[in-house]
Coordinates of C-alpha atoms and ligand atoms in Angstrom, one line a residue:
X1 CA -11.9 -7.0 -41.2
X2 CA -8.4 -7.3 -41.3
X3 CA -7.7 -4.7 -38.7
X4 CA -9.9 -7.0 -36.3
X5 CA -7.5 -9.4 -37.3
X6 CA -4.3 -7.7 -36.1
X7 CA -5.6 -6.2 -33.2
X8 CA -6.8 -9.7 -31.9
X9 CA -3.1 -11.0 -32.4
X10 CA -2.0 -7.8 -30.8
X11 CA -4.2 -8.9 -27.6
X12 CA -3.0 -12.5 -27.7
X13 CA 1.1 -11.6 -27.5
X14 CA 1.0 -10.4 -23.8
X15 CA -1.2 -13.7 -22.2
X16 CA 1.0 -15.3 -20.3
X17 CA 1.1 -19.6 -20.4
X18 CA -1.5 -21.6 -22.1
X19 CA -3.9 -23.5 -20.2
X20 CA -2.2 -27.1 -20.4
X21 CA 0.8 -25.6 -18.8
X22 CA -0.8 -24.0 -16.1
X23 CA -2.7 -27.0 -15.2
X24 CA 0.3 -29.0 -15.2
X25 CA 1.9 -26.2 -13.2
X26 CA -0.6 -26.8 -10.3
X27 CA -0.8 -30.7 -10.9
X28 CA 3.0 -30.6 -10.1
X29 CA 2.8 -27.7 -7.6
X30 CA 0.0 -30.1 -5.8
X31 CA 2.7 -32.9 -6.1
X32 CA 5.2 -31.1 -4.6
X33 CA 3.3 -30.3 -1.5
X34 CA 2.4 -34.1 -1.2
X35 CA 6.0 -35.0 -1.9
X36 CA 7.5 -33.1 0.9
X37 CA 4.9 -33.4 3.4
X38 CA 5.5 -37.4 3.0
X39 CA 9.5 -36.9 2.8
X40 CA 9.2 -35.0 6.2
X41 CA 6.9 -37.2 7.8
X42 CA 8.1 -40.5 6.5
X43 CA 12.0 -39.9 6.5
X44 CA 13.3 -36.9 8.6
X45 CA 10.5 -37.4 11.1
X46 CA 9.9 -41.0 11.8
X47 CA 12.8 -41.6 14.1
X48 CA 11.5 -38.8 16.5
X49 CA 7.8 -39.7 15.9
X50 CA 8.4 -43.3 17.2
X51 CA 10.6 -42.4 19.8
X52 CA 7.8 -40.0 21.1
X53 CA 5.0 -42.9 20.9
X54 CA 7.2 -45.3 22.4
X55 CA 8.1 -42.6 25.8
X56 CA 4.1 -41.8 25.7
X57 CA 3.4 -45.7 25.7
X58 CA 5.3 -46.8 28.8
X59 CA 4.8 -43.9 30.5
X60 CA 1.0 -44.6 30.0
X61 CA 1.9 -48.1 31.3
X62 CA 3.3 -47.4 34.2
X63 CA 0.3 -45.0 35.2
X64 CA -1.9 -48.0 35.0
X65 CA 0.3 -49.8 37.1
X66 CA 0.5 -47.4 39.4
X67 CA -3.1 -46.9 39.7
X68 CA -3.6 -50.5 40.5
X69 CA -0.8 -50.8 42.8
X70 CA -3.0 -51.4 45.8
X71 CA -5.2 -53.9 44.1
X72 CA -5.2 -57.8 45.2
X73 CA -5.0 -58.9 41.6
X74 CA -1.5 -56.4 41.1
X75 CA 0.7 -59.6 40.0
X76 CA -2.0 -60.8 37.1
X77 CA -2.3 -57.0 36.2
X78 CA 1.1 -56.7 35.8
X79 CA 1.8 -59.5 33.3
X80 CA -1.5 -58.9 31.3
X81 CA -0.1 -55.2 31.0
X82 CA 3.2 -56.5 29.8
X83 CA 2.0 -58.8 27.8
X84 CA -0.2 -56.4 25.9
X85 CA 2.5 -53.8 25.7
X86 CA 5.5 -55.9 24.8
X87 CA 7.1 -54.2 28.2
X88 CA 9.2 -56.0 30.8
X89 CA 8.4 -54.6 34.0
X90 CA 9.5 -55.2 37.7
X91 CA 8.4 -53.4 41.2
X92 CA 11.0 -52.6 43.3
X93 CA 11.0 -52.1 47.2
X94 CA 13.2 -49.1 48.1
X95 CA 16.0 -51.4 48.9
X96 CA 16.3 -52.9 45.5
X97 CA 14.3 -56.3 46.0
X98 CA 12.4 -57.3 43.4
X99 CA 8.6 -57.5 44.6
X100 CA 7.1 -58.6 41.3
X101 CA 8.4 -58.7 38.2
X102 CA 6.9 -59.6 34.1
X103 CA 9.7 -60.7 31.9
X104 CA 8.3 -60.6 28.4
X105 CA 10.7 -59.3 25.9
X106 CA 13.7 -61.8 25.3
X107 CA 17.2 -59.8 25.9
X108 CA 15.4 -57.0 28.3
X109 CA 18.3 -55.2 30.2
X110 CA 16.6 -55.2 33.5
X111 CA 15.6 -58.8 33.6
X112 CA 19.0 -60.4 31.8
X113 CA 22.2 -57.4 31.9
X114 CA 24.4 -58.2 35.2
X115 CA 25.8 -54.7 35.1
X116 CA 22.0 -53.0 35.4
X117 CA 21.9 -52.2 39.2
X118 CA 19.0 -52.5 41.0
X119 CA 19.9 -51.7 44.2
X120 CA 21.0 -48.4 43.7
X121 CA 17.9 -47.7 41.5
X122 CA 15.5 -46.8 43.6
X123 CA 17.8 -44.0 45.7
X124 CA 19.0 -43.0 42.1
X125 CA 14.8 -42.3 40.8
X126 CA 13.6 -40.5 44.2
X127 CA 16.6 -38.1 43.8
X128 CA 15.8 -37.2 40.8
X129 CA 12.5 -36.6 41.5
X130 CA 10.7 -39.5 41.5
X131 CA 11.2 -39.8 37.7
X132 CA 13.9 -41.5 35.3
X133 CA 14.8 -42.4 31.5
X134 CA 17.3 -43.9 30.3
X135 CA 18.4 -45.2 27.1
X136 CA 21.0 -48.8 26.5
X137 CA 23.1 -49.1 23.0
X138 CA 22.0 -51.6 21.6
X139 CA 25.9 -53.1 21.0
X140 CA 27.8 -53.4 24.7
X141 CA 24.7 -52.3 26.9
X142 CA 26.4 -49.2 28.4
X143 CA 24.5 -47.4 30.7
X144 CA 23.8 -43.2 29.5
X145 CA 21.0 -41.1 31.1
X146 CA 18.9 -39.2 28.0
X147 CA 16.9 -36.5 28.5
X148 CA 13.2 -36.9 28.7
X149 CA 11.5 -36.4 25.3
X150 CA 8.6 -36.3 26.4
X151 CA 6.6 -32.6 27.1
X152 CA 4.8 -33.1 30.2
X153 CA 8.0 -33.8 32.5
X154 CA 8.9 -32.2 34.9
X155 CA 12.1 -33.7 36.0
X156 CA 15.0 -32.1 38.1
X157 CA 18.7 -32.2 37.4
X158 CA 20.6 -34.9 38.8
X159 CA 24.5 -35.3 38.9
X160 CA 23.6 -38.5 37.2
X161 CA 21.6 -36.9 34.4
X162 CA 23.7 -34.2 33.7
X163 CA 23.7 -34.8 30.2
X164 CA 20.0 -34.0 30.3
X165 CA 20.1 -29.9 28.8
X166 CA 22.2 -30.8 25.9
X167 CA 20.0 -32.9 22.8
X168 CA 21.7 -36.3 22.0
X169 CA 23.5 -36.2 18.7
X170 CA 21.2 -37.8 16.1
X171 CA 24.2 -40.2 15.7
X172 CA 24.3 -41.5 19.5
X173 CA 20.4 -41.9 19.6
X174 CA 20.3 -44.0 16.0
X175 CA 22.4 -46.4 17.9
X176 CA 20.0 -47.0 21.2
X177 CA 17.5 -49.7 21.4
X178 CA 16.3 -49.9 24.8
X179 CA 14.5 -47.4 26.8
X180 CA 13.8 -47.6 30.5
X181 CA 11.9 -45.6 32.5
X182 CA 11.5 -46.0 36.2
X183 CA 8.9 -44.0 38.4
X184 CA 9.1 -44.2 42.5
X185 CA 5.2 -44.9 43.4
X186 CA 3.6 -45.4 47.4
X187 CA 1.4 -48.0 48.2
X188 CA -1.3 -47.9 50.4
X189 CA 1.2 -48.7 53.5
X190 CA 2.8 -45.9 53.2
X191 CA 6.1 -47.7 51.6
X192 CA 8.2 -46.4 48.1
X193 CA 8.3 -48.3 45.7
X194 CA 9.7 -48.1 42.2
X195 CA 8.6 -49.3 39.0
X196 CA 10.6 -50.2 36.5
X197 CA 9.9 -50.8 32.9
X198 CA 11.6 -51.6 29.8
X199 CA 10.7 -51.1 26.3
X200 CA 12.5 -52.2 23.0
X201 CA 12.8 -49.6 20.7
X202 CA 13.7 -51.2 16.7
X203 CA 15.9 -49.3 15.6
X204 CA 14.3 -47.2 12.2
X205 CA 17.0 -46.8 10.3
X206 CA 16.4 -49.3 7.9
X207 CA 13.0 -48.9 7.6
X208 CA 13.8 -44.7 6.5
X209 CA 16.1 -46.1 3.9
X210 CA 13.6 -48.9 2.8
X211 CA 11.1 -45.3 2.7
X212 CA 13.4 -43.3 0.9
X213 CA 14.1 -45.7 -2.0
X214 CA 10.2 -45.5 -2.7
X215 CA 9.8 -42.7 -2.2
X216 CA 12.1 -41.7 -5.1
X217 CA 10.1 -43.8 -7.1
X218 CA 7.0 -42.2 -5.6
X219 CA 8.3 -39.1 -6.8
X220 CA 9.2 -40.0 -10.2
X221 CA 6.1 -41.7 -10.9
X222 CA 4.2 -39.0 -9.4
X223 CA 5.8 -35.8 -11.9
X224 CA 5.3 -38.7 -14.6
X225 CA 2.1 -38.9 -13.5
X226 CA 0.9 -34.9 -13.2
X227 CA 2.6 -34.4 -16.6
X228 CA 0.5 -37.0 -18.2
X229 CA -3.0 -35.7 -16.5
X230 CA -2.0 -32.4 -17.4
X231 CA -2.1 -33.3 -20.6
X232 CA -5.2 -35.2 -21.0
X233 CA -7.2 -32.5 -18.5
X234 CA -5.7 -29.9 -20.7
X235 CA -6.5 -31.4 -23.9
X236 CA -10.0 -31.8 -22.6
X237 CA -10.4 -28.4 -21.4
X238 CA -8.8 -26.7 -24.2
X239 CA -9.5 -28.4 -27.3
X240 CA -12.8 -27.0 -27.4
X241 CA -12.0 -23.4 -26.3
X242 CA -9.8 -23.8 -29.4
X243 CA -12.5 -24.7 -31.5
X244 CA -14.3 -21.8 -30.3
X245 CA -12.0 -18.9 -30.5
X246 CA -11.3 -20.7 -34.2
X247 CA -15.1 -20.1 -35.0
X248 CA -15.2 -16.6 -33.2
X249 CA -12.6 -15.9 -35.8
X250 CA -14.4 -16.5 -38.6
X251 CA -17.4 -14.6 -37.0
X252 CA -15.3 -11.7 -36.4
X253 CA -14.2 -11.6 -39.9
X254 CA -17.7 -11.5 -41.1
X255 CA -18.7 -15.2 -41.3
X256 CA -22.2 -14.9 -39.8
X257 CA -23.1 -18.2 -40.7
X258 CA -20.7 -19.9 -38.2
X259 CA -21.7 -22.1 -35.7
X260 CA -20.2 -22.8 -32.6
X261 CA -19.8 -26.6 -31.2
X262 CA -19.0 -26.3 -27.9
X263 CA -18.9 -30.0 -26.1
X264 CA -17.6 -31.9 -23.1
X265 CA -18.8 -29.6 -20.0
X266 CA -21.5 -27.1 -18.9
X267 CA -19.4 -24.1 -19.5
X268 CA -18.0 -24.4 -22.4
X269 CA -21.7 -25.6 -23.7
X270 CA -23.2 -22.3 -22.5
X271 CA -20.9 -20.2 -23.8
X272 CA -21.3 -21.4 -27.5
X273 CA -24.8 -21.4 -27.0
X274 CA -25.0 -17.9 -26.0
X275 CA -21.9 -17.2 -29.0
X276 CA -24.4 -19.3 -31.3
X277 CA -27.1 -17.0 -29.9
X278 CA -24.9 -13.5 -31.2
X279 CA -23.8 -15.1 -34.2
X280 CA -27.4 -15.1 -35.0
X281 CA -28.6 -12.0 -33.6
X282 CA -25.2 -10.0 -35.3
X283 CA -26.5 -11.8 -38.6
X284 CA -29.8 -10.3 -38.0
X285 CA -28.4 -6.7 -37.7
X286 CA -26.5 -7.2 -40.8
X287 CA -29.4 -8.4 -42.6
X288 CA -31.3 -5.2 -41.5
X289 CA -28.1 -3.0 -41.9
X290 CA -28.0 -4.4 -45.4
X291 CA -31.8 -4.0 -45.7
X292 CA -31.4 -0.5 -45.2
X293 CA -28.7 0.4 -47.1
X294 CA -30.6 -0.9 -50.0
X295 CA -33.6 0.8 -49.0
X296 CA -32.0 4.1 -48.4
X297 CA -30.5 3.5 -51.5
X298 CA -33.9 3.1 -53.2
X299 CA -35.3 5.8 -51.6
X300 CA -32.5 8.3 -52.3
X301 CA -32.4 7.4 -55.9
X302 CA -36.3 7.9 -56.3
X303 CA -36.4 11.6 -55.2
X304 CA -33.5 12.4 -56.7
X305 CA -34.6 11.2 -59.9
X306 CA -37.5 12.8 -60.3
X307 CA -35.5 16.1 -58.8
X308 CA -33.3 16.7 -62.0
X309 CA -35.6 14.8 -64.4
X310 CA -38.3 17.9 -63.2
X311 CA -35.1 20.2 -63.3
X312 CA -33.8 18.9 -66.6
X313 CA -37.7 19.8 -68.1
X314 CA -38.3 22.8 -66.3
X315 CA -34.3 23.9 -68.3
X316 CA -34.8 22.8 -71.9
X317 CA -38.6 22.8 -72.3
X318 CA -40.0 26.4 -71.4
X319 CA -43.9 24.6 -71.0
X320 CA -42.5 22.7 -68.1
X321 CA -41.2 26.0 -66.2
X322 CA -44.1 26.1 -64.3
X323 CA -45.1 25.8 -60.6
X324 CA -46.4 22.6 -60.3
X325 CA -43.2 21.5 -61.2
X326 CA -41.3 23.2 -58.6
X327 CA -43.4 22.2 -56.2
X328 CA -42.4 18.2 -57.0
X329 CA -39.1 19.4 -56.6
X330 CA -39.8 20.9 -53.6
X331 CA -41.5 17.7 -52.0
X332 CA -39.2 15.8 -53.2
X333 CA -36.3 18.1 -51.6
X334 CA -38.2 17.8 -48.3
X335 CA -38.1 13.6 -48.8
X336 CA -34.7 13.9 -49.3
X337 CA -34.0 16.0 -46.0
X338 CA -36.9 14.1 -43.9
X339 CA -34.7 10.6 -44.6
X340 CA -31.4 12.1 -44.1
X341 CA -32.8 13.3 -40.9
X342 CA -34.4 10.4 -40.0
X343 CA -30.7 8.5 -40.1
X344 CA -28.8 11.0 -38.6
X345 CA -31.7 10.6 -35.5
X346 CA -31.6 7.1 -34.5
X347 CA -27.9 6.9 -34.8
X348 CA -27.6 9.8 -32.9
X349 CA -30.2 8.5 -30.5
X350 CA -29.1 5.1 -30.3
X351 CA -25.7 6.0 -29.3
X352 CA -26.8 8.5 -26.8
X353 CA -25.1 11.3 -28.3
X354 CA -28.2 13.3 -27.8
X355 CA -29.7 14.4 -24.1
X356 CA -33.6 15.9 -23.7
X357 CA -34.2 19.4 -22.4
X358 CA -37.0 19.0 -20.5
X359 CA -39.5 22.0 -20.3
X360 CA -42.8 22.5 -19.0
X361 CA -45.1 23.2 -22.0
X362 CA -49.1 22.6 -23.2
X363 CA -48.6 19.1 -24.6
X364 CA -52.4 19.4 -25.6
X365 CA -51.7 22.9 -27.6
X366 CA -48.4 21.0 -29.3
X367 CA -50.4 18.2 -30.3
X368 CA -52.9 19.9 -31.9
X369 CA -50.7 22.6 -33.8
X370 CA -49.0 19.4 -35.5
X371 CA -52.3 18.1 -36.1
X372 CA -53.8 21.5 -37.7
X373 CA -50.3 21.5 -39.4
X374 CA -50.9 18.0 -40.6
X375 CA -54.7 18.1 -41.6
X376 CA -53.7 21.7 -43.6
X377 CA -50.7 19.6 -45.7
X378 CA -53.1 16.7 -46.1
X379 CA -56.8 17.6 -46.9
X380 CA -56.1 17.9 -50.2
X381 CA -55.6 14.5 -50.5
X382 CA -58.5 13.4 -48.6
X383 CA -56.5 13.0 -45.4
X384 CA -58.5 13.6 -42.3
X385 CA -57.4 14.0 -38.6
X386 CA -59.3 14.3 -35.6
X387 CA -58.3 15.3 -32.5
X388 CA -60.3 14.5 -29.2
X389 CA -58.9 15.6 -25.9
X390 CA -60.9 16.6 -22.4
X391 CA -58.3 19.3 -21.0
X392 CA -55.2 20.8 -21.5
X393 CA -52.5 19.1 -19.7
X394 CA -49.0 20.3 -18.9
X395 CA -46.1 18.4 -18.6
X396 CA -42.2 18.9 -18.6
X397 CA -40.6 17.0 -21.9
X398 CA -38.3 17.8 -24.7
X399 CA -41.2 19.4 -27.0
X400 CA -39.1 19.0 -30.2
X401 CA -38.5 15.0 -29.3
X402 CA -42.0 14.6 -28.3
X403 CA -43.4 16.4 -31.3
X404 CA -40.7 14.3 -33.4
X405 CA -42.3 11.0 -31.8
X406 CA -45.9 12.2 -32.3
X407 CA -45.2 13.1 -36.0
X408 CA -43.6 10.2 -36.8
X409 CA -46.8 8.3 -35.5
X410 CA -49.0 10.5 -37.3
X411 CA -47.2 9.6 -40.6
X412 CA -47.0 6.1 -39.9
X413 CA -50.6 6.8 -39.4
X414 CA -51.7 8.5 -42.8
X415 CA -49.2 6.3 -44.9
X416 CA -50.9 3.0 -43.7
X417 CA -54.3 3.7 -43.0
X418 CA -57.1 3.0 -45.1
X419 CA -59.2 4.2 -47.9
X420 CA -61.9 6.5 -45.6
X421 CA -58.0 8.4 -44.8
X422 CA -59.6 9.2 -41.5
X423 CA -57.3 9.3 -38.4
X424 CA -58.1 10.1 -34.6
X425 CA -55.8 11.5 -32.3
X426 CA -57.1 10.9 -28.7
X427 CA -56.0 12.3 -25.1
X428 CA -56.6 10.6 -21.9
X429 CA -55.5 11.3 -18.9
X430 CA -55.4 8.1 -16.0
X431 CA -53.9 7.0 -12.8
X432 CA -51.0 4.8 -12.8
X433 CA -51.3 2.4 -10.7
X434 CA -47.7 2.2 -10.4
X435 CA -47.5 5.7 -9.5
X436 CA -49.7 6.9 -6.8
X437 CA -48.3 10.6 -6.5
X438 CA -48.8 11.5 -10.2
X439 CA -51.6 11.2 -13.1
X440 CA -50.0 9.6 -16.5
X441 CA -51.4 11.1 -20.0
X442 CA -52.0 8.5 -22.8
X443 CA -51.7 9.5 -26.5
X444 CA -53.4 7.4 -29.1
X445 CA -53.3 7.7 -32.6
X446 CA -56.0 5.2 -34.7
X447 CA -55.8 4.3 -38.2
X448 CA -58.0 2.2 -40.2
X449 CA -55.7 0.8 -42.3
X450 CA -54.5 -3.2 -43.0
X451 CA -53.0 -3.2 -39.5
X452 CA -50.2 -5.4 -38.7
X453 CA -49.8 -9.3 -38.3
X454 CA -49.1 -10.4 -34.9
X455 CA -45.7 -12.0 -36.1
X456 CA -44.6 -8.7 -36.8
X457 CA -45.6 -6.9 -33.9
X458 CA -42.5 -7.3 -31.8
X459 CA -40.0 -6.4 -34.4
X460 CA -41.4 -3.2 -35.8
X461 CA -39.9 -0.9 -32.9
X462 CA -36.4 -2.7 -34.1
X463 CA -34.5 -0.1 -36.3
X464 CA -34.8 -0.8 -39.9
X465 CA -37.6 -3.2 -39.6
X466 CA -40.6 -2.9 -42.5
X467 CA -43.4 -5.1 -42.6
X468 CA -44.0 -3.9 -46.5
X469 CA -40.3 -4.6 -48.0
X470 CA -41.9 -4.2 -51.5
X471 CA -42.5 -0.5 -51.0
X472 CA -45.8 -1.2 -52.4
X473 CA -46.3 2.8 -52.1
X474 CA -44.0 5.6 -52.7
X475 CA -45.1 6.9 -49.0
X476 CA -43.3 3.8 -47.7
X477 CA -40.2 5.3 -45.4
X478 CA -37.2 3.8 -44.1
X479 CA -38.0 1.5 -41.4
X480 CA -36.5 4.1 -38.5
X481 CA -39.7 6.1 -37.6
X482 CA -40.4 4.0 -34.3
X483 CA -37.6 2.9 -33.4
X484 CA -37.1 6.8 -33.2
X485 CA -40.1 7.3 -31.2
X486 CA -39.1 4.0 -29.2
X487 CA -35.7 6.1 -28.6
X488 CA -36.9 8.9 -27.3
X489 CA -40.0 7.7 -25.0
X490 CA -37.4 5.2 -23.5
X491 CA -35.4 9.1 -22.4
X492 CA -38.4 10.4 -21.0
X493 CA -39.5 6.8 -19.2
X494 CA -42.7 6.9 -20.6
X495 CA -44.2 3.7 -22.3
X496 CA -45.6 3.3 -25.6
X497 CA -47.2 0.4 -27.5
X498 CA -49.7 -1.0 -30.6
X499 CA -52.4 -2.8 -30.8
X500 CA -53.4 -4.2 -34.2
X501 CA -55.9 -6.2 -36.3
X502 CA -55.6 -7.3 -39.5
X503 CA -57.5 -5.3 -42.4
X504 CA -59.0 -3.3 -39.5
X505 CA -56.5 -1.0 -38.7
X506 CA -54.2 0.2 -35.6
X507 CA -53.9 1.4 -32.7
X508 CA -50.5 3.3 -32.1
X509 CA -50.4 4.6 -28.3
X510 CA -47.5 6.0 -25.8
X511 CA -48.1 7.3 -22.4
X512 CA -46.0 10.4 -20.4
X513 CA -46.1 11.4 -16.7
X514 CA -47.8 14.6 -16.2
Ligands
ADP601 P1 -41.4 3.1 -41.8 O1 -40.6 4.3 -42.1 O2 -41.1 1.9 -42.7 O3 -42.8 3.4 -41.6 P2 -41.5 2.6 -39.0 O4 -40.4 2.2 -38.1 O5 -42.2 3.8 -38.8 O6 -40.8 2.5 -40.5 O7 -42.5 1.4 -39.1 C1 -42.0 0.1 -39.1 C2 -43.0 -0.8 -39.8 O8 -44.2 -0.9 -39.0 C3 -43.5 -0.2 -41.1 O9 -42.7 -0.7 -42.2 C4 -44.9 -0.8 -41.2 O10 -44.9 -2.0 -41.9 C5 -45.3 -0.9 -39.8 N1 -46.3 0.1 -39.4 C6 -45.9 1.2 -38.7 N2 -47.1 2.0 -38.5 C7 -48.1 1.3 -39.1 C8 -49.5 1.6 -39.1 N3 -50.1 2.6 -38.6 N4 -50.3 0.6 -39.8 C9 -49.7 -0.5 -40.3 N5 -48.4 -0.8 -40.3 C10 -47.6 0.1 -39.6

């Protein structure tokens, strides 16, 4: 037990991080992600963002106004679109008289700035392609030409815009506030006209700084927060796999009467069930494996006994040199040898250390050699078997294992059944229904002894298992003779079963394909 010990702190060494620290890993990892994703958006991205839905807004303006150009109702149109946009706006004839104009935002450069010049505007937009933006510092309303941000332009060089290729510093575009964009339209007689909008644009600085104070407190608050949920969700989660591997602990140092307590979700509830489940089942085995020890025990000492009390006798008393006695220490010999065998079997069968030979032989011929074999060993005790069978039947199996399985029945057979010590041996040979191709042979062997109760039934294929623990007889064996012949009819995929009634007798049965 204490090796189990070691090795299991030999296993634990190399696992890397508990549980609460990899949750609170990907808590902060998931933080992180947020964190950044709102730094970019909310501080390094903001100034662009609202530049690019301001352009997209008064250029989506000034399409509705020049859809509408032509329409009676073009002056109310005009101001309602201003009005709604928070755009000043005036229509220009190609010589630079005002035709209508919407003056809605106090301090607009085109309606208020004497040095914004209307007359040349109109030459200055159709030579550069009947497109133009332009940006006003906020401080001293000088005049520069920007680059248009936004993608779907299509713009031409100018001698005007020749600033256009090269980005504005970040500095230069903090400080603008005013963006104008004028667009040379035709109306329905034919004439040019420009349109002329302006557009306050707040300047954001203040409002990134206002951003970046919380956010440092978003961020603080936020790592605060994973490490604090880490804690709790990992205290949750792991407090009862603690508990567990405490109680598998105990159970692997022998403790079979552990129970595991597994609460607070569904996993952690099924595994301690199904640990609660081997804890039981393990205790079971080591019931049986203690069973049997004692058993063996008993029936080792009992033979061995009588063996040198015989050969004791048989030495110092010259009477009890005689035949009778040698033959008890014979039989006793053979009890001895049948057990020993009997152990070395199942373990060897139940760990699969042993493979069948299969071989086509008379299984009819077999059976009734053991049986001849059998009835020769037993009639002087009464015993009686008889064999009924229609035809000989040929099959490939291991002989020796099949025999083996067969004998054991047969014993089980004279040691339980009843006081006529009559046993029948019976051959049929059926259809499968599950097998169309081939015909299946079925061995019974009847006894008509006290049978078994049906609570025992299902246990007495399970090695070590006795329904008679008080070895009420000396005949009584070791609890391993059908889980022996359960061993070896599960190699050769043939079935095998009992059915029993109390005080009546039973009915042991397996079947083979032929
Ligand atoms: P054992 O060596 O004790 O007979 P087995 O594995 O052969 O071990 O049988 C398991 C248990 O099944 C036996 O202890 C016995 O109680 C019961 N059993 C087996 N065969 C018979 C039978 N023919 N009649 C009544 N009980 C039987």
């Amino acid at each position: 037990m204490k090796k189990n010990t070691i090795s299991f702190q030999k296993k634990n060494k190399p696992r890397q991080i508990s549980i609460k620290w990899k949750i609170f890993l990907f808590l902060l990892g998931f933080c992180g992600v947020l964190l950044i994703l709102l730094w970019f958006f909310q501080v390094i991205f903001l100034n662009s963002f609202y530049k690019g839905i301001k352009i997209n807004e008064i250029k989506a303006t000034a399409n509705t106004i020049e859809k509408s150009i032509n329409d009676e109702n073009i002056a109310t149109i005009i101001s309602t679109v201003s009005e709604n946009n928070d755009i000043c706006i005036k229509v220009l004839s190609s010589s630079g008289d005002t035709i209508y104009s919407s003056h809605v935002v106090k301090g607009c450069i085109i309606h208020s700035k004497p040095d914004f010049d209307e007359k040349t505007l109109p030459s200055e937009v159709t030579n550069n392609d009947g497109e133009l933006f332009q940006y006003y510092n906020h401080d001293g309303y000088s005049r520069e030409t920007e680059p248009e941000p936004a993608p779907d332009s299509d713009a031409t060089q100018t001698d005007n815009t020749q600033t256009q290729d090269k980005p504005p510093s970040e500095e230069k575009e903090k400080e603008k506030d005013t963006l104008i964009y004028a667009k040379t339209i035709i109306d329905a007689n034919d004439e040019e006209l420009t349109l002329v909008l302006n557009s306050i644009i707040s300047p954001v600085n203040a409002t990134v700084n206002t951003l970046r104070v919380q956010l440092y407190y978003i961020t603080a608050f936020m790592i605060l927060f994973s490490v604090i949920l880490a804690l709790i969700i990992a205290k949750w989660i792991s407090r009862p796999i603690e508990a567990i591997n405490n109680s598998t602990k105990m159970l692997a140092t022998g403790d079979y009467s552990t129970r595991f307590k597994g609460t607070g979700y569904k996993e952690i509830a099924e595994l301690s069930d199904t640990l609660n489940y081997t804890a039981k089942e393990l205790s079971k085995v080591e019931l049986l494996r203690q069973e049997l020890i004692a058993n063996i025990s008993h029936d080792l000492r009992t033979p061995l006994t009588l063996i040198s009390g015989y050969a004791e006798a048989m030495r110092d008393l010259p009477d009890e040199n005689n035949s009778e006695n040698a033959q008890i220490i014979v039989d006793e010999t053979k009890r001895l040898t049948t057990l020993v065998n009997d152990v070395m079997d199942i373990s060897k069968l139940q760990t699969g250390n042993i493979s069948i030979h299969r071989q086509p032989y008379n299984l009819t011929a077999s059976l009734s050699d053991s049986i001849n074999r059998m009835n020769k060993l037993m009639e002087m005790d009464g015993y009686q078997i008889d064999f009924v069978s229609n035809r000989e039947v040929t099959l490939a199996a291991d002989e020796t294992r099949i025999s083996q399985a067969f004998y054991n029945l047969l014993t089980n057979a004279i040691n339980y059944t009843g006081e006529d010590k009559k046993i029948i041996v019976t051959q049929t040979i059926f259809p499968n229904p599950a097998d169309d191709l081939a015909d299946w042979i079925k061995i019974e062997v009847t006894d008509s002894g006290e049978g078994i109760a049906a609570e025992d039934l299902p246990y007495i294929w399970d090695r070590y298992y006795k329904v008679d623990k008080t070895h009420k007889r000396a005949v009584t064996g070791t609890g391993l003779g059908l889980s022996i012949v359960k061993s070896i009819l599960d190699m050769h995929h043939g079935d095998y079963g009992v059915t029993s009634k109390l005080n009546k007798g039973s009915v042991f049965w397996f079947t083979l394909k032929i």
